[in-house]
PDB file of C-alpha atoms in Angstrom:
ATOM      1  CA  UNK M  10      21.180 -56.798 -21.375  1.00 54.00           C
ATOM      2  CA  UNK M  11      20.580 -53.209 -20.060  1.00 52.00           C
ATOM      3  CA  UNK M  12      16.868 -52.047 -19.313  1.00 53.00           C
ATOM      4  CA  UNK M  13      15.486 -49.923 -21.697  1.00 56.00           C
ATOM      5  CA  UNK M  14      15.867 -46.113 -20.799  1.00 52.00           C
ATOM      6  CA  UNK M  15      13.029 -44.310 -19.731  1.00 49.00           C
ATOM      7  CA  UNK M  16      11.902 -41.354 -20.998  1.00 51.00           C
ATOM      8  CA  UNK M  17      12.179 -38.520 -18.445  1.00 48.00           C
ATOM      9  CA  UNK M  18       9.278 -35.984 -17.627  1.00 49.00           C
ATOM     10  CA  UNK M  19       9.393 -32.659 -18.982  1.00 50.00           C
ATOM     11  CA  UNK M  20      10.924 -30.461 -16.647  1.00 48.00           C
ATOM     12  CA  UNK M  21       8.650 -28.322 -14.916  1.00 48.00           C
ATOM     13  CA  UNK M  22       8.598 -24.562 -15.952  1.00 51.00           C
ATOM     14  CA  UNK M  23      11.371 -22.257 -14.716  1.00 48.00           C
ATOM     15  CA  UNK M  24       8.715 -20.173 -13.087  1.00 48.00           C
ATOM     16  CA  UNK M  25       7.459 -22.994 -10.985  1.00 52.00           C
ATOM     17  CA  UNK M  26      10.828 -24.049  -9.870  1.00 54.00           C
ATOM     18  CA  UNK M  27      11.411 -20.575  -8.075  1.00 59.00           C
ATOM     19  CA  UNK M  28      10.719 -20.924  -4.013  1.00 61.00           C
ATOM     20  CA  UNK M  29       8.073 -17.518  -4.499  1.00 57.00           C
ATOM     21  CA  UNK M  30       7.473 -18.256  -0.959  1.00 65.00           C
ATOM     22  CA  UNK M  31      10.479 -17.789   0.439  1.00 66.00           C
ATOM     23  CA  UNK M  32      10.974 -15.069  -1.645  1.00 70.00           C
ATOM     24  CA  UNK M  33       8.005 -13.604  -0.310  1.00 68.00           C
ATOM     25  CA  UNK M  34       8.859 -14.293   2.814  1.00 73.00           C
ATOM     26  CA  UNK M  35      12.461 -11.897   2.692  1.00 77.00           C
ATOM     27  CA  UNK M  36      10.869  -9.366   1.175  1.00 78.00           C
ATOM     28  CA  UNK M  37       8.538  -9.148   3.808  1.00 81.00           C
ATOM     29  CA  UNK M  38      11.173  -9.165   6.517  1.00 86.00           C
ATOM     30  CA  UNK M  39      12.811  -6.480   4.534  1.00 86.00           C
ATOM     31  CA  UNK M  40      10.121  -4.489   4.681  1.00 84.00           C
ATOM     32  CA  UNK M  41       9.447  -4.909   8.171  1.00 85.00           C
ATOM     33  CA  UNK M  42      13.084  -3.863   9.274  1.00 87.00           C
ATOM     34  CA  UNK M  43      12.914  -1.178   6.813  1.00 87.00           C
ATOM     35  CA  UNK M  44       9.731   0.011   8.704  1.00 87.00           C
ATOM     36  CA  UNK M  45      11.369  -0.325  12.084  1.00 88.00           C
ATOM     37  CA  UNK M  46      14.457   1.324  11.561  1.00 86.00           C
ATOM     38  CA  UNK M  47      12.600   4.604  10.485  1.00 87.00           C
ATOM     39  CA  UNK M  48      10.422   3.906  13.240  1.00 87.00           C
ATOM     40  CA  UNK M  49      13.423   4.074  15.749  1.00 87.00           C
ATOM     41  CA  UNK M  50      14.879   7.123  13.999  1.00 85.00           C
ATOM     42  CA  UNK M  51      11.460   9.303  14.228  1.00 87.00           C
ATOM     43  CA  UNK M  52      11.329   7.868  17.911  1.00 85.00           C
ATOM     44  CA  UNK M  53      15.074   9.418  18.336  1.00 84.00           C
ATOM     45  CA  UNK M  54      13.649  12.528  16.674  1.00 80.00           C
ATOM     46  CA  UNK M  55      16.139  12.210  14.253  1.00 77.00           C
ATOM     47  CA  UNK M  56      15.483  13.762  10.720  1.00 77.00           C
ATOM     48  CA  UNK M  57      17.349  11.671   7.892  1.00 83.00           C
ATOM     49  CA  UNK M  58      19.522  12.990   5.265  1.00 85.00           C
ATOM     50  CA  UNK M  59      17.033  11.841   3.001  1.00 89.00           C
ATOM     51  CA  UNK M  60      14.246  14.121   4.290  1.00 91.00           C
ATOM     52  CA  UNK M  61      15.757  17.159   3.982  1.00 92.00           C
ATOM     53  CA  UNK M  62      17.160  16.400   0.514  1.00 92.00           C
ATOM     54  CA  UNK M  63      13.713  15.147  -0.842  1.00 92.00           C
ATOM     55  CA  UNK M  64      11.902  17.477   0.122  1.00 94.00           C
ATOM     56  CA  UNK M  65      14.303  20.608  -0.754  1.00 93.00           C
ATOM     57  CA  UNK M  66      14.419  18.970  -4.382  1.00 94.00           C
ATOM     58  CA  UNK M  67      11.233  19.842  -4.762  1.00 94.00           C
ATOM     59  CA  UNK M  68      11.236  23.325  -4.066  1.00 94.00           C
ATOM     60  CA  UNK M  69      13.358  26.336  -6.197  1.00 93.00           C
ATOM     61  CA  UNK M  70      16.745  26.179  -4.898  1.00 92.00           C
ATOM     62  CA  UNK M  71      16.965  29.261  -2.322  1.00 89.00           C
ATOM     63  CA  UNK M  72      12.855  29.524  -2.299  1.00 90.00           C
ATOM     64  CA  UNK M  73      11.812  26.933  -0.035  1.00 87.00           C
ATOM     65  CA  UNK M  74       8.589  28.609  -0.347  1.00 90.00           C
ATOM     66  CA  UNK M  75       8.290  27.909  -4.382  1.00 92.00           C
ATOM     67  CA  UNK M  76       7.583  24.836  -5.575  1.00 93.00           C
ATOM     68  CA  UNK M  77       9.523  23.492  -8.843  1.00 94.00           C
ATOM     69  CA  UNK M  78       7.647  22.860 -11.747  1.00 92.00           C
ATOM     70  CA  UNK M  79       4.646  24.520 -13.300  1.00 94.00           C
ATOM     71  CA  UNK M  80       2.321  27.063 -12.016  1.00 93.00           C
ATOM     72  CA  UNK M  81      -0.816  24.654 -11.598  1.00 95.00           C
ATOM     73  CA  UNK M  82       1.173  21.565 -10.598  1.00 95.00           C
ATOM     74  CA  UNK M  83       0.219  22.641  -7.594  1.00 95.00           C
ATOM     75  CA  UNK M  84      -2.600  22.415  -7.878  1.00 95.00           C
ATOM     76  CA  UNK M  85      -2.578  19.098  -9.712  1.00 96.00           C
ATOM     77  CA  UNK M  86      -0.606  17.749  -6.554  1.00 96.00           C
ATOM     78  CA  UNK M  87      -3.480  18.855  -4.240  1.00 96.00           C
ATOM     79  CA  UNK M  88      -6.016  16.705  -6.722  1.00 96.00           C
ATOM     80  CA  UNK M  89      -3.889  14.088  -6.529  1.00 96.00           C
ATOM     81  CA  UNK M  90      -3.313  13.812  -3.025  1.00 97.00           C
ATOM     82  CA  UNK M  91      -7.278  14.212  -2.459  1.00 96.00           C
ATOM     83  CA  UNK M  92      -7.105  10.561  -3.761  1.00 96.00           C
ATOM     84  CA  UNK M  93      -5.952   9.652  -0.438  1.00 95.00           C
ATOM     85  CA  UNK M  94      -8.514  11.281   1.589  1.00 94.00           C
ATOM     86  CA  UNK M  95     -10.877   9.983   4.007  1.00 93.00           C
ATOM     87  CA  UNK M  96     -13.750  11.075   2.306  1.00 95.00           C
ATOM     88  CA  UNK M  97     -13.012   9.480  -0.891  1.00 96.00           C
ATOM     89  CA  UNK M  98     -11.105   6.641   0.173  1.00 96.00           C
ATOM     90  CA  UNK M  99     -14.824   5.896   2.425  1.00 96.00           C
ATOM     91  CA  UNK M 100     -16.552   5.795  -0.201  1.00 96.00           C
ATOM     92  CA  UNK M 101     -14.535   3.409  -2.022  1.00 95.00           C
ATOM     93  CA  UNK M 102     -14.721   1.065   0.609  1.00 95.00           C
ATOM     94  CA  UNK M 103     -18.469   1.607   0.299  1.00 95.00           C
ATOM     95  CA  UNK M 104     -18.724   0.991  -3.645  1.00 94.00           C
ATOM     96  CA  UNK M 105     -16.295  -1.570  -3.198  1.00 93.00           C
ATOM     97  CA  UNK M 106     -18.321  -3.353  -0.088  1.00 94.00           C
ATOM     98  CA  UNK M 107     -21.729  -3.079  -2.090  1.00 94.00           C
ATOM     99  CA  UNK M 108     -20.289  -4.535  -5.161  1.00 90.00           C
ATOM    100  CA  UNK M 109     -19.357  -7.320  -3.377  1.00 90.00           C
ATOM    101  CA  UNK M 110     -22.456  -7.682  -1.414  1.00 93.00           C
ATOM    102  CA  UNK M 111     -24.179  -8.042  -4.775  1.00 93.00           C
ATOM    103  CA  UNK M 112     -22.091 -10.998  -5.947  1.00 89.00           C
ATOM    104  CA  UNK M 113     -23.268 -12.296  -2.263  1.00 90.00           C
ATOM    105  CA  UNK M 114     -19.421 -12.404  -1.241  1.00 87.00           C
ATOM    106  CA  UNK M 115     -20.265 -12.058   2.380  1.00 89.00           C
ATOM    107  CA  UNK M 116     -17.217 -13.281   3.857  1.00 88.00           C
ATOM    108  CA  UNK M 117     -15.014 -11.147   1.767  1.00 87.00           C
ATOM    109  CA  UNK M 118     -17.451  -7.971   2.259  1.00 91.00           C
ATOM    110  CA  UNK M 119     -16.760  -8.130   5.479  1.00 91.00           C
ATOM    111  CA  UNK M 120     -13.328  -8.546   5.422  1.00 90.00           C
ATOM    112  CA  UNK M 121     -12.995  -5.218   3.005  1.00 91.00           C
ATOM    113  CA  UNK M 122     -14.610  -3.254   5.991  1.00 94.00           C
ATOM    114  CA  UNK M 123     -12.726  -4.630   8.923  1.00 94.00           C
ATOM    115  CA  UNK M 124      -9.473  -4.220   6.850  1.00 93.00           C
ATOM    116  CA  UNK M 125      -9.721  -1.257   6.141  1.00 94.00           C
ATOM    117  CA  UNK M 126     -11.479   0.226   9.535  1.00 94.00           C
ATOM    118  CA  UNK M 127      -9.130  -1.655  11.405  1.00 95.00           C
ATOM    119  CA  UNK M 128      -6.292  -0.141   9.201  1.00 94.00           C
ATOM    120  CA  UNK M 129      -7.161   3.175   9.477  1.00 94.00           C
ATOM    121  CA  UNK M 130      -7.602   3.102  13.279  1.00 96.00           C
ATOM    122  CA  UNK M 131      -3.998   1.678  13.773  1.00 95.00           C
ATOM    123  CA  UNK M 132      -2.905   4.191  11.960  1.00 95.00           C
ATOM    124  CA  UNK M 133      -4.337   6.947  14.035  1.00 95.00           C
ATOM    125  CA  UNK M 134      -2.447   5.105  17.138  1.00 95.00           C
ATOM    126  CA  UNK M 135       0.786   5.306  15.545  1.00 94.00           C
ATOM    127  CA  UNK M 136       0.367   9.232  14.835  1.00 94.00           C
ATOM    128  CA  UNK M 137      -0.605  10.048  18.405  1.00 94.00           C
ATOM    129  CA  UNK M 138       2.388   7.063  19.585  1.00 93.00           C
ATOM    130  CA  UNK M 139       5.369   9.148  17.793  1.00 92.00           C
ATOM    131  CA  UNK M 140       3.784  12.535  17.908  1.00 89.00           C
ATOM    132  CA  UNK M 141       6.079  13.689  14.859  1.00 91.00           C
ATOM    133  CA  UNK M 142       5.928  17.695  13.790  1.00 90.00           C
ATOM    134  CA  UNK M 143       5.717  18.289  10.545  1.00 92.00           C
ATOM    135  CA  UNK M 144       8.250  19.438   8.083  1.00 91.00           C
ATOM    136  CA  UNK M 145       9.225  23.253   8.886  1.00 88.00           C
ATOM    137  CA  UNK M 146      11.901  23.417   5.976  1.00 89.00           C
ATOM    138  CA  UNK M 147       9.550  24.453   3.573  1.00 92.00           C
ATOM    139  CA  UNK M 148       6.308  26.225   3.436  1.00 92.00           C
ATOM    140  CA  UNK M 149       3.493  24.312   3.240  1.00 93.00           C
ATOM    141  CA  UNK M 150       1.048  24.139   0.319  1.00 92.00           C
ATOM    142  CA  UNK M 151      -1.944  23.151   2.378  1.00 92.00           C
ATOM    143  CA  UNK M 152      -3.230  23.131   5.637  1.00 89.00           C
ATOM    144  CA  UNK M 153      -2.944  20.200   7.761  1.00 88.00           C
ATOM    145  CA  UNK M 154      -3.221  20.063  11.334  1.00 86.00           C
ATOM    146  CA  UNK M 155      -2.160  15.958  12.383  1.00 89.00           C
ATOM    147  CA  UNK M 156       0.655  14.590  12.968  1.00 91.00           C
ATOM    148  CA  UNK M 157       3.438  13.423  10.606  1.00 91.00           C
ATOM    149  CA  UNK M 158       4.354   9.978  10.925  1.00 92.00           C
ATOM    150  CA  UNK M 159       3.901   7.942   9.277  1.00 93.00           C
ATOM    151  CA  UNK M 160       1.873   9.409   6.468  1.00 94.00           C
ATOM    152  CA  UNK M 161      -1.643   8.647   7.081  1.00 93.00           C
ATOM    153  CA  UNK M 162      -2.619   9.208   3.378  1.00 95.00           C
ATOM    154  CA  UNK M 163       0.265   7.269   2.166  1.00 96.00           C
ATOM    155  CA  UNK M 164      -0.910   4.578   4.776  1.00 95.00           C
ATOM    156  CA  UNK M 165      -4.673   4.781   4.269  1.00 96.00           C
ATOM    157  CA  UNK M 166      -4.689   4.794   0.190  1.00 96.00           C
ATOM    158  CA  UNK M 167      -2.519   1.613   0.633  1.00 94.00           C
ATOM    159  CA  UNK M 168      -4.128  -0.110   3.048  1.00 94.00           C
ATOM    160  CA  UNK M 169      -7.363   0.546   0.666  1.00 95.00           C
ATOM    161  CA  UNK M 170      -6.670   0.252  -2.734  1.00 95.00           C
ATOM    162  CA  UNK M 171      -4.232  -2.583  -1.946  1.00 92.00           C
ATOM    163  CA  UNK M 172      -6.908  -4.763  -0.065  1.00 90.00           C
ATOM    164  CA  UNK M 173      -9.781  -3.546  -2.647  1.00 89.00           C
ATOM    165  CA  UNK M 174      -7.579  -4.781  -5.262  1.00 89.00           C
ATOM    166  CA  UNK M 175      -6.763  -8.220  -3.866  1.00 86.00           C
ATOM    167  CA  UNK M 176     -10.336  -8.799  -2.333  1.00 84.00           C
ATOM    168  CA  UNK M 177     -11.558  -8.317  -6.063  1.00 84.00           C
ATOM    169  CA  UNK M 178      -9.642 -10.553  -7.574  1.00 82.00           C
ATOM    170  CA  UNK M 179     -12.308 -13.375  -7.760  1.00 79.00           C
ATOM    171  CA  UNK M 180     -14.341 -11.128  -9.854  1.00 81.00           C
ATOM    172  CA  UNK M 181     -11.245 -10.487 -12.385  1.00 83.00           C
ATOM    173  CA  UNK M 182     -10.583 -13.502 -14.265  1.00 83.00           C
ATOM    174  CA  UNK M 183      -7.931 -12.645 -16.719  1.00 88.00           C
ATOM    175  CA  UNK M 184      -4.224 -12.738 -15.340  1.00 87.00           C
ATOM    176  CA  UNK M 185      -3.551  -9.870 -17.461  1.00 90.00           C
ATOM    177  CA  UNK M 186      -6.349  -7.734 -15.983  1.00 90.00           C
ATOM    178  CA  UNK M 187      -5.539  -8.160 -12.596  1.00 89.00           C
ATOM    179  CA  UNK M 188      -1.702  -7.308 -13.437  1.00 89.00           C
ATOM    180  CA  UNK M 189      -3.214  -4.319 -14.467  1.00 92.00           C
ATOM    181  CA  UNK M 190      -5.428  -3.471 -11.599  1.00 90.00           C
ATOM    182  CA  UNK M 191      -2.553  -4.144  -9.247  1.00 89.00           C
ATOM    183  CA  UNK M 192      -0.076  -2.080 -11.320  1.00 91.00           C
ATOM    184  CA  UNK M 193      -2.638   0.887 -11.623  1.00 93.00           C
ATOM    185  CA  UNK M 194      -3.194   0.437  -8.365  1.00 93.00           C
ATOM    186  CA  UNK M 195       0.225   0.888  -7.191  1.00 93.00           C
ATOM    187  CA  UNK M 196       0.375   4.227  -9.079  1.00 95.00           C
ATOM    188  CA  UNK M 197      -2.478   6.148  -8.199  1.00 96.00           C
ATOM    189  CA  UNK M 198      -0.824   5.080  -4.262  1.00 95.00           C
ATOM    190  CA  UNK M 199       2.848   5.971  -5.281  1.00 95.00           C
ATOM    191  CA  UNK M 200       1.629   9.082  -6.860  1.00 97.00           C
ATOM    192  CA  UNK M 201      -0.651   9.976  -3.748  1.00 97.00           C
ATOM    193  CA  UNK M 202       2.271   9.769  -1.465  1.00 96.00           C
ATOM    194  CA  UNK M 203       4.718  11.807  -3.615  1.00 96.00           C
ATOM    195  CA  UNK M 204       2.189  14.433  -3.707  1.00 97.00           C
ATOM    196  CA  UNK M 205       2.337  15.047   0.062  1.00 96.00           C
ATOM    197  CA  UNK M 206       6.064  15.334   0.052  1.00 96.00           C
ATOM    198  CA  UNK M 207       5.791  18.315  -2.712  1.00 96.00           C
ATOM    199  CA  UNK M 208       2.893  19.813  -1.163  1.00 95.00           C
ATOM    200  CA  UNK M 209       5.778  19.803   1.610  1.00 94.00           C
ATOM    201  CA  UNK M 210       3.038  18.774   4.578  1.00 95.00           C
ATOM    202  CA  UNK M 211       5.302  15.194   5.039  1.00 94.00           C
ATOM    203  CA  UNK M 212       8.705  14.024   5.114  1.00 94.00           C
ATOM    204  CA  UNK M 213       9.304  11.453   2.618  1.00 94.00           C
ATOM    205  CA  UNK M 214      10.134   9.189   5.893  1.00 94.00           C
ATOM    206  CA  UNK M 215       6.393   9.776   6.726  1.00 95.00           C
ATOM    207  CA  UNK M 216       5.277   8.679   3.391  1.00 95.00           C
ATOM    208  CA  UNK M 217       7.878   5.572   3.099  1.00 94.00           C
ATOM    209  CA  UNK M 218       6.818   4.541   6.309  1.00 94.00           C
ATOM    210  CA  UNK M 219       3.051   4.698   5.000  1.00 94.00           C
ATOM    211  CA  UNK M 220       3.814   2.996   1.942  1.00 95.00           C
ATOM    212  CA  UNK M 221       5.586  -0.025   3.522  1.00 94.00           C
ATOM    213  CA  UNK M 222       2.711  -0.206   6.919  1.00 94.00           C
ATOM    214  CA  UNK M 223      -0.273   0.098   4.354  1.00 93.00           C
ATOM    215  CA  UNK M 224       1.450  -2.989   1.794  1.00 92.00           C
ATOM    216  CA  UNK M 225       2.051  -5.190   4.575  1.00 92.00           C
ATOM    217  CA  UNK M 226      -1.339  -4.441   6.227  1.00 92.00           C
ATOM    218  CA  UNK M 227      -3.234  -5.126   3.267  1.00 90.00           C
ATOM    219  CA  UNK M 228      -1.002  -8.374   2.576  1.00 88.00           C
ATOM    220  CA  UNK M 229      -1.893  -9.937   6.014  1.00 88.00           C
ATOM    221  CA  UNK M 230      -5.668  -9.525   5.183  1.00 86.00           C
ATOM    222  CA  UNK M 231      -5.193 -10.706   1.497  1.00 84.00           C
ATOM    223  CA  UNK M 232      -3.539 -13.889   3.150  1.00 83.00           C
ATOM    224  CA  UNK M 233      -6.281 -14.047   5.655  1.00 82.00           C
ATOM    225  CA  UNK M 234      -8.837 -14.496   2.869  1.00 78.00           C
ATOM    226  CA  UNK M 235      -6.677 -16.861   1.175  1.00 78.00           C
ATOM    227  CA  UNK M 236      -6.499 -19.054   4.017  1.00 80.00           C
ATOM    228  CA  UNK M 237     -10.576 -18.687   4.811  1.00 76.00           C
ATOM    229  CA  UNK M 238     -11.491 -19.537   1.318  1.00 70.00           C
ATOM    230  CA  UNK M 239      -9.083 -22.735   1.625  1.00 74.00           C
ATOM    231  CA  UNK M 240     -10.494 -23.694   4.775  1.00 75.00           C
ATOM    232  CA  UNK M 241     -14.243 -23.241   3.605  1.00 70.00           C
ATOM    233  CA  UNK M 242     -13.445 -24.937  -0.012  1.00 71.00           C
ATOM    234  CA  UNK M 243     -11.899 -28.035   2.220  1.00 72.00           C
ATOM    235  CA  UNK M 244     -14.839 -28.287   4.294  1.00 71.00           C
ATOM    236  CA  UNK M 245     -17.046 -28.316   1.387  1.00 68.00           C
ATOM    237  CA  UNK M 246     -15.210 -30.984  -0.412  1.00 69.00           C
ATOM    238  CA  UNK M 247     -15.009 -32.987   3.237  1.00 71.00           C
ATOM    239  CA  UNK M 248     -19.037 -32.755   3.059  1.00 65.00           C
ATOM    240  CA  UNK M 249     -19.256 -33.617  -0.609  1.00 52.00           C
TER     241      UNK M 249
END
């Protein structure tokens, strides 16, 4: 006589079954080539096709000097972008590090402020490493004296919000809200970086550059918490 049949476990959710960290893991190597091929080409001093065609969209065809749109976009564009600039982006660190500070996060406060110093400063390197000019195809709608590439605040508004985002986490319980928070996140940096391509001050390989250095910047220190957090939870259950 056959054994009975056992009943079989319900299969796991579809979600669960996914390898995420592989996944992860291309996506990073994507973005790593992705950020060393238009590393090569600025090295070259090549400008893409891309550039020029970006960043001529966005001006009145024949009138590189007029910017499409309405007359105080503009304007808006030069708010926008301010989003992105030391002086704000400081003191967001510095809201961000004291709110923190009062939950008595210490390790996580200090992780905010080397992140994002330690961001910043690379950044600076790679400016004065490829010494790129800026654009001279169309006039520029404010003054900026740096160099191009990559983007600084493209790289910088990343590197912050990103890592101020993640690093908060802990304090945002509901799934939903932190979706959110990244999401919103991800805009106000999108938008900051598209702003500096119509204001016409970057190449949109300056600012695609930024993007992708400032993600994986802040993803290495949001991993580096992970794994501190790990270690100090198993060392407290090892003592428990």
């Amino acid at each position: 006589m056959a054994p009975p049949l056992l009943p079989l476990d319900p299969e796991a959710h579809a979600s669960r079954r996914r390898p995420w960290p592989l996944i992860a893991g291309v996506l990073v190597a994507i973005a790593l080539l992705a950020l060393l091929f238009l590393a090569s080409a600025i090295a070259r001093g090549d400008v893409l096709a891309f550039d020029r065609t970006l960043i001529l969209a966005m001006r009145v065809p024949g009138h590189p000097a007029v910017p499409i749109g309405p007359p105080k976009l503009p304007s808006i564009a030069r708010d926008i972008t301010a989003l992105g600039s030391g002086t704000v982006l400081t003191l967001v660190v510095v809201v961000t590090t004291a709110l923190l500070l009062l939950h008595r996060m210490w390790r996580t406060a200090a992780l905010a402020v080397v992140a994002t110093l330690s961001g910043s400063t690379a950044v600076s390197l790679l400016k004065q490493l490829f010494a790129r000019a800026r654009p001279d195809l169309v006039e520029h709608l404010m003054r900026e004296t740096s160099n191009s590439f990559p983007s600084g605040h493209s790289a910088n508004s990343a590197i912050v919000y990103l890592t101020v985002a993640t690093l908060l986490f802990p304090l945002i319980p509901l799934r939903r809200v932190r979706l959110f928070v990244t999401a919103a996140t991800m805009a106000i940096v999108g938008m900051i970086g598209v702003s500096r391509v119509y204001l016409g001050v970057h190449w949109p390989s300056d600012v695609l550059a930024g993007w992708i250095f400032g993600a994986l910047w802040a993803l290495g220190w949001w991993q580096a918490e992970l794994m501190l957090f790990r270690s100090a939870r198993q060392r407290a259950a090892a003592g428990g």
